[in-house]
XYZ file of C-alpha atoms in Angstrom:
747
model
C 118.407 146.908 205.095
C 117.636 145.526 208.539
C 114.240 145.226 209.150
C 111.851 144.813 212.175
C 111.890 141.261 212.244
C 115.670 140.865 211.883
C 115.923 143.201 214.957
C 113.364 141.603 217.072
C 115.076 138.550 216.220
C 118.487 139.581 217.892
C 116.832 140.613 220.967
C 116.762 144.463 220.542
C 114.057 146.771 220.987
C 112.879 149.239 218.355
C 114.558 152.214 220.795
C 117.822 150.203 221.378
C 118.357 150.079 217.456
C 117.374 153.887 217.070
C 120.140 154.102 219.583
C 122.551 152.022 217.250
C 121.812 154.467 214.478
C 122.802 157.335 216.581
C 125.977 155.924 217.564
C 127.155 154.684 214.434
C 125.940 157.631 212.078
C 124.310 155.064 209.857
C 122.495 152.022 209.848
C 124.664 148.461 210.794
C 125.253 145.643 208.756
C 124.171 142.368 210.165
C 127.609 141.482 211.344
C 127.554 144.904 213.317
C 123.841 144.147 214.654
C 125.090 140.776 215.451
C 127.521 142.083 217.921
C 125.313 145.170 219.406
C 122.707 142.291 220.166
C 124.989 139.941 222.523
C 126.849 143.091 224.002
C 123.537 144.707 224.805
C 122.028 141.583 225.840
C 120.914 141.445 229.320
C 123.532 138.621 230.116
C 126.300 140.819 229.025
C 125.037 144.479 229.828
C 123.650 144.260 232.881
C 120.933 146.786 231.629
C 118.270 146.189 234.149
C 120.290 145.827 236.888
C 123.349 147.969 236.673
C 121.950 150.992 238.644
C 121.137 148.766 241.518
C 124.489 147.005 241.587
C 126.064 150.013 242.068
C 124.794 150.562 245.585
C 126.573 147.632 246.973
C 130.184 148.146 248.820
C 132.701 147.132 247.051
C 135.928 148.168 248.965
C 137.683 146.938 251.891
C 140.997 147.109 253.395
C 141.880 143.745 251.857
C 140.297 144.438 248.217
C 142.772 144.569 245.720
C 140.582 144.182 242.750
C 136.601 145.115 243.249
C 133.990 144.566 240.341
C 134.592 145.505 236.470
C 137.166 142.666 235.769
C 137.261 138.982 235.103
C 137.324 138.594 239.108
C 137.566 140.224 242.603
C 140.899 139.774 244.564
C 141.465 139.860 248.183
C 144.962 140.228 250.271
C 145.125 136.988 252.284
C 148.533 137.799 253.508
C 152.335 136.638 252.780
C 151.975 138.407 249.845
C 149.358 136.460 248.359
C 145.799 137.375 246.621
C 142.938 134.897 246.477
C 140.943 135.615 243.242
C 137.311 134.278 243.226
C 133.702 134.701 241.597
C 130.901 132.755 240.840
C 128.898 132.510 237.745
C 125.802 130.963 236.380
C 125.140 128.413 233.508
C 121.235 128.268 234.199
C 119.821 128.319 230.820
C 122.455 125.862 229.208
C 122.058 123.489 231.860
C 118.446 122.900 231.352
C 118.721 122.541 227.544
C 121.840 120.090 227.599
C 122.716 119.506 231.300
C 126.046 117.886 231.200
C 127.565 120.233 228.482
C 125.888 123.285 230.359
C 127.305 122.200 233.771
C 130.694 121.336 232.335
C 131.146 124.515 230.561
C 129.944 126.480 233.079
C 132.842 124.913 235.093
C 135.526 125.761 232.303
C 134.036 129.110 232.068
C 134.584 130.228 235.733
C 138.140 128.435 236.051
C 139.106 130.594 232.996
C 137.990 134.011 234.867
C 140.052 132.910 237.794
C 143.589 132.029 235.909
C 142.834 134.924 233.453
C 143.380 137.100 236.335
C 146.969 135.158 236.902
C 145.664 132.936 239.763
C 146.044 128.954 240.002
C 142.445 127.773 240.289
C 142.592 125.642 243.465
C 139.046 124.867 244.713
C 135.511 124.745 243.243
C 132.109 125.141 244.876
C 128.728 124.952 243.272
C 125.149 126.191 244.192
C 122.354 124.385 242.593
C 118.709 124.418 242.101
C 116.191 121.721 240.525
C 112.656 120.714 240.488
C 111.075 118.383 243.093
C 112.897 114.842 242.446
C 109.588 112.889 242.022
C 109.769 114.144 238.570
C 111.585 111.957 236.256
C 112.716 114.762 234.068
C 114.123 116.879 237.134
C 116.277 113.690 238.250
C 117.614 113.546 234.845
C 118.762 117.169 235.164
C 120.244 116.530 238.537
C 122.178 113.460 237.170
C 123.442 115.231 233.910
C 124.366 118.659 235.743
C 126.234 116.350 238.863
C 128.171 114.452 235.649
C 128.859 117.703 233.921
C 130.412 119.212 236.932
C 132.535 116.117 237.705
C 133.478 115.487 234.593
C 135.253 118.870 234.148
C 136.365 119.498 237.266
C 137.924 115.889 237.946
C 139.457 116.271 234.476
C 141.231 119.406 234.929
C 142.343 118.307 238.154
C 140.557 121.110 240.290
C 138.655 119.902 243.553
C 135.043 120.341 244.025
C 135.242 120.953 247.728
C 131.672 121.503 248.683
C 128.151 123.431 247.686
C 124.536 123.457 248.321
C 121.494 122.316 246.675
C 117.852 123.170 246.786
C 114.745 122.115 245.582
C 111.310 123.641 244.386
C 108.989 122.752 241.651
C 109.459 126.540 240.641
C 112.783 125.301 239.196
C 111.394 122.566 237.177
C 111.760 124.185 233.736
C 114.661 126.010 234.923
C 117.255 124.811 236.979
C 120.103 126.785 238.515
C 123.818 126.334 238.195
C 126.009 128.367 239.731
C 129.624 127.576 240.127
C 132.208 129.576 242.058
C 135.938 129.054 241.939
C 138.786 130.422 244.055
C 142.425 130.645 243.013
C 145.732 131.988 244.300
C 148.344 134.026 242.817
C 150.934 136.772 244.308
C 149.588 140.310 244.733
C 152.356 141.569 242.529
C 151.281 139.171 239.676
C 147.713 140.048 239.357
C 146.890 140.419 235.506
C 144.071 142.739 234.400
C 141.704 142.269 231.075
C 142.567 145.283 229.350
C 144.561 146.234 226.091
C 147.473 149.088 226.332
C 149.862 149.742 223.957
C 149.282 151.021 220.588
C 151.074 148.519 218.270
C 150.819 145.735 220.466
C 149.847 142.238 219.315
C 146.456 141.051 219.573
C 146.904 137.170 219.867
C 144.224 134.640 219.400
C 145.099 131.524 221.906
C 143.298 128.054 222.701
C 140.929 125.778 220.928
C 139.817 126.239 217.637
C 136.573 128.370 216.917
C 133.681 126.500 215.678
C 129.613 127.196 215.620
C 128.936 125.725 219.028
C 127.598 128.566 221.090
C 126.435 131.531 218.839
C 123.915 133.365 220.464
C 124.779 131.945 223.959
C 124.649 135.548 225.625
C 121.163 136.097 223.898
C 119.510 132.905 225.048
C 120.794 133.698 228.292
C 118.653 136.618 228.474
C 115.525 135.225 227.060
C 112.665 132.772 228.598
C 111.953 129.448 227.963
C 109.072 128.518 226.067
C 107.899 125.876 223.497
C 111.062 126.728 221.138
C 113.760 125.512 223.777
C 114.658 122.382 222.470
C 115.789 124.557 219.310
C 118.270 126.091 221.278
C 120.333 123.266 222.072
C 123.041 124.743 219.392
C 123.587 127.780 221.655
C 124.978 125.371 224.027
C 128.586 125.252 223.811
C 130.641 122.106 224.118
C 134.003 121.675 226.464
C 137.238 120.212 226.624
C 138.683 119.871 229.953
C 142.049 118.312 228.787
C 142.147 121.127 226.470
C 141.490 123.578 229.384
C 143.950 121.856 231.221
C 146.498 122.658 228.684
C 145.432 126.335 228.322
C 145.813 126.922 231.681
C 149.464 126.079 231.871
C 150.177 127.559 228.765
C 148.572 130.946 229.994
C 150.267 130.890 233.587
C 153.451 129.980 231.894
C 153.541 133.214 229.946
C 152.153 135.217 232.713
C 155.200 134.194 234.517
C 157.432 136.266 231.825
C 156.589 139.903 231.029
C 155.278 139.792 227.487
C 151.790 139.903 228.795
C 149.946 143.222 228.732
C 145.891 141.834 229.230
C 144.259 138.645 228.980
C 140.721 137.570 228.569
C 138.329 134.657 228.467
C 136.357 134.325 225.522
C 133.056 133.377 227.540
C 129.679 135.205 226.958
C 129.789 136.767 223.173
C 132.940 135.035 222.515
C 135.383 136.964 220.635
C 133.217 139.901 220.494
C 133.232 140.628 224.302
C 136.938 139.779 224.893
C 138.077 142.527 222.079
C 135.483 145.376 222.917
C 135.740 144.909 226.808
C 139.940 144.873 226.759
C 139.673 147.828 224.349
C 137.304 149.758 226.556
C 139.163 149.187 229.624
C 142.199 150.665 228.407
C 140.880 153.303 226.296
C 142.120 151.883 222.928
C 141.110 150.410 219.809
C 141.335 146.921 218.501
C 141.639 145.707 215.100
C 141.225 142.204 213.875
C 141.211 140.053 210.879
C 138.536 137.358 211.253
C 140.309 135.279 208.596
C 143.543 134.626 210.644
C 141.592 133.049 213.591
C 141.857 129.253 213.730
C 138.360 127.588 213.048
C 137.368 124.036 213.290
C 134.556 124.504 210.617
C 134.775 125.687 207.012
C 133.213 128.507 205.433
C 132.514 130.416 208.959
C 131.121 133.759 208.653
C 132.456 136.933 210.114
C 129.241 136.839 211.963
C 129.590 133.392 213.577
C 133.395 133.632 214.087
C 132.772 136.821 216.104
C 129.628 135.372 218.062
C 130.832 131.949 218.564
C 131.295 131.312 222.369
C 133.190 127.683 221.536
C 135.112 126.773 224.930
C 138.730 126.962 225.846
C 139.697 130.333 224.147
C 141.720 133.527 225.292
C 142.349 136.778 224.010
C 146.045 137.934 224.870
C 147.388 141.646 224.487
C 151.275 140.734 223.689
C 154.257 143.372 223.992
C 155.508 144.041 220.538
C 158.756 142.313 220.015
C 157.658 139.280 222.315
C 155.398 137.427 219.974
C 157.654 135.006 218.949
C 158.365 134.072 222.829
C 154.421 133.348 223.462
C 154.196 131.366 220.329
C 157.126 129.141 221.628
C 155.278 128.439 224.746
C 152.009 127.945 223.439
C 153.802 125.883 220.391
C 155.100 123.134 223.611
C 151.944 122.764 225.252
C 150.533 121.932 221.444
C 147.914 125.014 221.503
C 147.466 127.482 219.188
C 148.623 131.001 219.503
C 147.877 133.293 216.290
C 148.118 136.750 215.983
C 144.952 138.269 214.647
C 145.516 141.822 215.106
C 146.751 145.014 216.993
C 146.090 147.724 219.328
C 145.217 150.966 217.871
C 144.491 154.578 219.132
C 140.959 155.364 217.858
C 139.061 153.599 220.361
C 137.156 151.454 217.863
C 136.324 147.747 217.481
C 137.794 147.343 213.744
C 136.685 144.079 211.946
C 138.452 142.622 208.842
C 137.989 140.171 206.632
C 140.686 139.569 204.151
C 141.495 143.281 204.639
C 137.683 144.524 204.106
C 136.304 146.284 207.178
C 132.972 144.178 207.934
C 132.518 145.722 211.537
C 133.899 149.303 212.928
C 132.146 150.326 216.266
C 133.281 152.309 219.671
C 134.229 149.808 221.909
C 132.639 151.923 224.539
C 129.421 151.993 223.100
C 129.500 148.134 223.406
C 131.355 147.741 226.810
C 130.327 150.661 228.901
C 127.929 152.931 226.809
C 124.689 150.375 226.231
C 121.421 150.630 227.406
C 120.310 151.267 231.065
C 116.961 151.006 232.486
C 115.064 151.942 235.423
C 112.514 149.178 235.087
C 109.117 150.135 237.085
C 108.767 148.045 240.153
C 105.895 146.757 241.971
C 105.766 145.015 245.624
C 103.588 141.428 244.357
C 99.653 141.840 245.106
C 99.761 138.174 246.380
C 102.567 138.733 248.865
C 100.558 139.911 251.807
C 98.582 136.499 251.729
C 101.839 134.577 251.086
C 103.398 136.443 254.757
C 100.326 135.535 256.244
C 100.570 132.129 258.877
C 98.093 131.262 261.367
C 99.575 128.598 263.146
C 96.255 127.387 264.759
C 95.106 126.270 261.554
C 97.882 123.837 261.176
C 96.601 120.145 261.533
C 98.400 118.133 264.405
C 101.758 117.242 263.549
C 103.036 113.887 263.904
C 105.246 112.993 267.087
C 108.202 115.187 266.890
C 110.213 111.301 266.368
C 108.720 111.009 263.072
C 108.747 114.643 261.951
C 112.501 114.405 262.484
C 113.029 111.234 260.435
C 110.821 113.047 257.521
C 112.962 116.038 257.579
C 116.220 114.318 257.450
C 114.799 112.287 254.503
C 113.651 115.441 252.319
C 115.954 116.193 249.790
C 116.944 119.844 251.065
C 118.314 118.390 254.115
C 119.471 114.700 253.490
C 123.046 114.073 252.781
C 124.351 114.658 249.276
C 127.130 111.775 249.658
C 125.571 110.630 246.139
C 126.814 113.910 244.790
C 129.825 114.477 246.608
C 131.308 110.994 245.692
C 130.941 111.814 241.970
C 133.692 114.971 242.628
C 137.256 114.526 243.198
C 137.367 116.795 246.359
C 140.818 115.663 247.569
C 143.015 116.235 244.213
C 145.728 118.429 244.848
C 146.060 117.534 248.285
C 144.940 121.023 249.511
C 141.870 119.863 251.084
C 141.380 120.271 254.655
C 137.873 119.454 255.143
C 135.855 116.997 253.140
C 133.354 117.930 251.039
C 129.601 117.714 252.825
C 131.080 118.376 256.059
C 130.929 122.150 256.215
C 132.376 124.914 254.282
C 134.988 124.317 251.895
C 138.698 124.566 253.189
C 141.971 124.229 251.377
C 145.121 125.522 253.107
C 147.605 128.038 251.616
C 150.620 125.897 251.009
C 154.052 127.397 252.160
C 152.010 129.005 255.205
C 149.857 128.133 258.061
C 146.819 129.714 256.816
C 143.805 128.138 255.263
C 141.159 129.642 252.897
C 137.408 129.144 254.112
C 134.611 129.632 251.301
C 130.652 128.962 251.439
C 128.033 129.418 249.197
C 124.455 129.848 250.240
C 121.067 130.830 249.278
C 117.344 130.444 249.886
C 115.021 130.984 247.526
C 111.832 130.439 249.687
C 112.896 132.973 251.968
C 113.425 135.558 249.108
C 110.041 134.310 247.703
C 108.279 135.362 251.203
C 110.236 138.340 251.831
C 113.115 139.382 249.200
C 115.047 141.963 251.289
C 115.153 139.759 254.588
C 116.036 136.540 252.530
C 119.060 138.287 251.134
C 120.221 139.323 254.123
C 119.779 135.760 255.565
C 122.147 134.299 252.468
C 124.815 137.004 253.356
C 124.539 136.061 256.995
C 124.363 132.092 256.918
C 127.495 132.313 254.351
C 129.192 134.215 256.158
C 128.377 132.038 259.405
C 129.926 128.924 257.651
C 132.951 130.537 257.275
C 132.650 131.494 260.758
C 131.897 128.077 261.773
C 135.217 126.509 260.502
C 137.062 129.261 262.425
C 137.462 131.938 259.541
C 137.224 135.515 259.229
C 135.161 137.021 256.129
C 137.058 139.113 253.819
C 135.049 139.519 250.974
C 131.987 138.130 248.864
C 130.586 137.507 245.620
C 127.195 137.170 244.215
C 125.096 135.384 241.417
C 121.581 136.750 241.638
C 119.153 134.331 239.698
C 115.594 136.063 239.035
C 113.072 136.072 236.676
C 111.890 138.290 233.718
C 112.902 142.235 234.939
C 110.412 143.371 232.684
C 107.454 142.497 235.098
C 107.655 145.216 238.048
C 106.974 142.746 240.247
C 110.590 140.437 239.741
C 112.456 143.696 239.265
C 110.791 144.610 242.595
C 112.208 141.423 244.022
C 115.682 142.137 242.626
C 116.075 145.348 243.815
C 114.893 144.310 247.110
C 117.467 141.460 247.118
C 120.118 143.975 246.169
C 119.542 146.260 249.259
C 119.453 143.579 251.507
C 122.477 141.982 250.426
C 123.952 145.595 250.603
C 122.518 146.316 254.084
C 124.173 142.953 255.366
C 127.383 143.181 253.757
C 127.916 146.738 255.626
C 127.216 145.766 259.123
C 129.256 142.446 258.543
C 131.959 144.366 256.640
C 132.238 142.138 253.801
C 132.921 143.923 250.556
C 131.181 142.374 247.490
C 134.236 141.768 245.023
C 131.989 141.059 241.844
C 129.819 138.716 240.597
C 127.084 137.783 238.097
C 123.405 138.681 237.365
C 121.215 135.960 235.937
C 117.977 137.146 235.015
C 114.796 135.667 232.588
C 114.862 132.529 234.527
C 111.287 131.534 233.576
C 109.608 128.807 231.489
C 106.174 129.474 229.855
C 105.633 132.802 232.147
C 106.659 130.733 235.459
C 109.162 132.605 237.314
C 111.845 130.714 239.803
C 111.613 131.947 243.218
C 114.128 134.683 243.727
C 117.656 133.361 244.581
C 120.560 135.566 245.457
C 123.528 133.091 246.024
C 126.151 134.725 248.021
C 129.799 133.405 248.465
C 131.743 134.438 251.081
C 135.840 134.298 251.486
C 137.409 133.780 255.073
C 141.095 133.411 256.373
C 141.732 131.496 259.198
C 145.592 132.058 260.719
C 146.077 128.394 261.804
C 145.137 125.681 259.675
C 145.166 123.214 262.349
C 142.252 124.784 264.166
C 140.046 124.447 261.520
C 136.718 123.416 262.795
C 134.193 120.928 260.890
C 130.383 120.046 261.581
C 130.626 116.790 263.241
C 131.552 116.032 266.755
C 135.154 114.867 267.131
C 134.639 112.917 270.543
C 132.628 111.633 273.578
C 132.036 113.440 276.906
C 132.033 117.111 276.198
C 129.651 119.782 276.224
C 127.284 120.744 273.568
C 126.548 124.472 273.656
C 124.323 126.774 271.920
C 125.765 130.345 270.706
C 123.361 132.757 269.688
C 119.690 133.587 269.695
C 116.190 131.290 270.018
C 113.180 132.563 268.771
C 109.813 131.120 268.264
C 109.422 131.353 264.323
C 108.357 128.843 261.793
C 107.584 131.011 258.880
C 109.637 129.738 255.538
C 110.667 126.490 257.304
C 111.330 123.076 255.865
C 109.134 121.914 258.632
C 106.045 123.817 257.175
C 106.923 122.619 253.478
C 107.483 118.803 254.667
C 104.960 118.051 257.235
C 102.234 120.546 256.283
C 102.852 121.364 252.453
C 102.917 125.453 253.037
C 105.384 127.975 251.898
C 104.613 130.817 253.639
C 105.036 133.318 256.437
C 107.883 135.538 256.907
C 111.449 134.435 257.116
C 113.444 134.053 260.050
C 114.295 137.377 262.056
C 117.895 138.685 261.703
C 119.792 140.705 264.217
C 122.763 141.654 262.164
C 124.858 143.087 265.071
C 124.366 139.791 266.948
C 125.200 137.982 263.910
C 128.462 140.253 263.623
C 129.321 139.299 267.405
C 128.556 135.577 266.693
C 131.445 135.473 263.951
C 134.007 137.394 266.131
C 133.392 134.781 268.688
C 133.840 131.625 266.783
C 136.847 133.274 264.741
C 138.751 133.956 268.626
C 137.298 130.856 270.201
C 138.798 128.670 267.301
C 141.707 130.396 267.295
C 142.698 129.957 270.694
C 141.495 126.213 270.513
C 138.618 126.153 272.632
C 136.215 124.273 270.070
C 135.977 120.934 268.800
C 133.375 121.589 266.509
C 130.890 124.080 265.182
C 127.421 124.006 262.818
C 125.058 126.485 262.182
C 121.237 125.897 262.548
C 119.827 126.403 259.133
C 117.258 124.173 257.626
C 115.614 121.682 260.010
C 116.020 123.795 262.920
C 118.244 122.921 266.044
C 117.001 119.685 266.103
C 118.306 118.655 262.453
C 121.611 120.911 263.254
C 122.032 118.148 266.209
C 121.766 115.634 264.435
C 124.040 116.436 261.496
C 126.455 116.743 264.339
C 126.293 113.390 265.318
C 126.463 112.029 261.507
C 129.594 110.900 260.054
C 131.569 111.264 263.593
C 132.117 107.533 264.084
C 129.014 106.968 265.789
C 129.328 109.602 268.505
C 125.238 110.179 270.072
C 124.159 112.869 272.361
C 121.822 113.953 275.009
C 120.760 117.309 275.381
C 117.848 119.576 276.717
C 116.858 122.221 275.111
C 115.190 125.416 276.492
C 111.702 125.456 277.114
C 109.540 127.786 274.754
C 107.184 129.985 276.908
C 103.542 128.692 276.504
C 101.098 131.534 275.248
C 97.646 131.741 274.220
C 98.505 132.239 270.782
C 99.962 128.447 269.921
C 98.989 124.931 270.948
C 101.224 122.646 272.231
C 102.970 120.888 269.520
C 103.217 124.103 267.618
C 105.527 125.624 270.384
C 107.369 122.531 270.584
C 107.807 122.566 266.691
C 109.273 125.894 267.125
C 111.506 124.781 270.063
C 112.749 121.655 267.596
C 112.437 123.154 263.753
C 112.422 126.462 264.110
C 114.956 128.035 261.938
C 116.140 130.956 263.659
C 119.623 132.700 262.455
C 122.483 133.520 264.348
C 122.279 130.345 266.029
C 125.387 127.762 266.290
C 125.928 124.110 267.944
C 129.337 123.519 269.309
C 131.086 120.912 271.211
C 133.718 121.848 273.599
C 135.602 120.073 276.478
C 133.758 120.940 279.715
C 137.145 122.459 281.290
C 137.043 124.781 278.592
C 133.275 125.584 278.947
C 133.346 128.346 281.289
C 135.843 130.705 279.129
C 133.446 130.181 276.390
C 130.325 131.625 278.078
C 132.765 134.289 279.715
C 133.367 135.050 276.318
C 129.936 135.074 274.823
C 128.800 137.193 277.879
C 131.442 139.852 277.017
C 130.037 139.980 273.659
C 126.619 139.707 274.401
C 125.861 136.755 272.647
C 123.791 134.063 274.096
C 125.171 130.948 275.173
C 123.555 127.708 276.597
C 125.389 124.445 277.695
C 121.907 122.100 276.308
C 123.906 118.915 276.736
C 126.786 116.094 276.161
C 127.898 114.073 273.568
C 128.373 110.169 273.924
C 126.272 106.992 273.348
C 124.389 105.151 270.445
C 121.177 107.199 271.194
C 120.270 110.486 269.779
C 117.876 112.124 272.568
C 116.415 115.472 272.857
C 114.166 116.711 275.616
C 112.073 119.886 276.332
C 111.119 121.263 279.392
C 112.248 118.071 280.998
C 110.182 115.926 278.768
C 111.912 113.411 276.194
C 110.641 114.189 272.490
C 113.130 112.944 270.309
C 114.916 109.573 270.907
C 116.342 107.464 268.133
C 119.124 105.082 267.619
C 121.565 106.931 265.949
C 122.500 104.465 263.311
C 118.779 104.245 262.308
C 118.254 108.396 261.910
C 121.863 108.438 260.099
C 120.952 105.753 257.735
C 117.647 107.826 257.031
C 119.637 111.055 256.239
C 122.072 109.176 254.039
C 119.595 107.338 251.938
C 117.232 110.341 251.610
C 118.413 111.949 248.370
C 120.471 108.586 246.731
C 117.119 106.806 247.132
C 115.855 108.808 244.030
C 118.731 107.639 242.068
C 118.767 103.825 242.945
C 119.505 103.046 239.314
C 122.481 105.111 239.249
C 125.736 104.296 240.966
C 127.144 106.404 243.450
């Protein structure tokens, strides 16, 4: 008899339990209840988010596989497909930072090679509390070490990413990991079971008790019991995963494999019922055949374990020995545990006795879907209000620039990147930290360019606009390297969806992503939703993270952010507006998070991307870097850093005086306002007129503001020098701004 306490312990509501009774026509046993609990968890079922996600644009001329599979895939030319996805491992990374982050890397890698693609690059998007908190520094160090430990060991380069900091992430960091792989388009493999009588094979590492109810844990808030959830965190083995990757790809090179699924969230339960559901077939397994590394494991534990480095295969009848031999060569388990059936059921036996019998579709597709109540937060009007007249006098611009360059949000993440092997496999074109990730497609002239971006601060002030800005910036980063965006993935990190204001933030963010992607013509090929990111009732900032993938036809023309030579023109492309809302300047200098995020003209944004792509393809530009946190002054400084000491002298357009703003506010807007759709490029002076002509033709504002050269960093506004620094001095501040918090740890 299943009592109310047991139902609640499994994260199910009374209504959901009644639904289970209707589906089964009887009471479930404890094993079946556990199966329903993980498959109907928020993490697996998307029961709060599904109706909103269906509004996103998912089709395009290059899309080969959209949402619904392990990862998305787009055509990148020459018969090749880029397979990519982003996933979260937030809750595990707070409980156990190293293993939480490491297994997050392992999981997303498996999602990629499950599609038949060889993973070639990793990115990450990370959020933490403020670095003056010792616990935050411990979590940062553990997460970075976990990402490095797994990625470096398996031999896949981590070529970049981004980090953010806010007190709302103190008890709930975000660890979002992006992976990209390549495969021949005709060799894409899907995660579905087909062919009645075909064998179901368990391959990879043995099953243990680690990670049981990990999916359920990821669908709940943190509280005083958080420490008790440590056993829910999986333990990864990157060396085992490397063997598994190679063995799987070798099997995929034959035609013995019908379908494959990673045993990720919800483990063996999820892989069996999802594959069966996609193929409209049943799957029958016997858990006594599952390789186990611990004694006395019950069916409940075997089915719900989230032990790492495991896969489920559907093998063509008569080809079983071939698969077993390949895995034996790699020293891995490949064990037949069942077969495909015609009845559409997930049937689990233990030594011949049925211990669970549930329709696959009831688990994988027909779970509850909620239309959660939504309400605009009552304090949003107050948060959006910004009276610049009330700001105290700001320090000199010279000092403000140093403050911003040393803030963890902006400062160099070299301390992080040095722990990652970003050059392994020798495909990396742009070093980590120098712009978007770029890897060459061997055997062609092309390269793939990819970027991840999000801004929780903007989204907390206006989730619709913040999400649009995240799409635009991620795509702009791709365009700045010379790429044409062709597809996107998202990782949507929010608090408790049962709170109407959180659900409103989520819905508005999805609406913003959809609107931006439609105008920029970037389809969403898949992604991940991570909800219940809160601790003791305090939610994180709403943080949708967008990963954009692009293609550049000539890898030799790829651009980085740093100036390449002295004596060339510096040009601003795009708009220059007077805005400070939600800026790093407001937070760092005045301790305020308020106002409205920057405006965004998506038509202008699209035109800017096209201009950058064509100018790069024709070899006009030396470098390109978008203006983001810290505004144009910080962007200009970043162009000088890691350039070999190339300084600059520029004169920015003056900000028109008005009665509403003091002169120091107007100056702050000109220097540190985070205007969207603004890019700094460097270009040989003989080519500048052509760039200006092209910009005018597509209605993109363009201004020649100065030139590179010398050892000083000098900015004038309206003829008055407002920033004048020795370049080495400000680069040192930027280089050490983040690392100074970890002086006791080797870089």
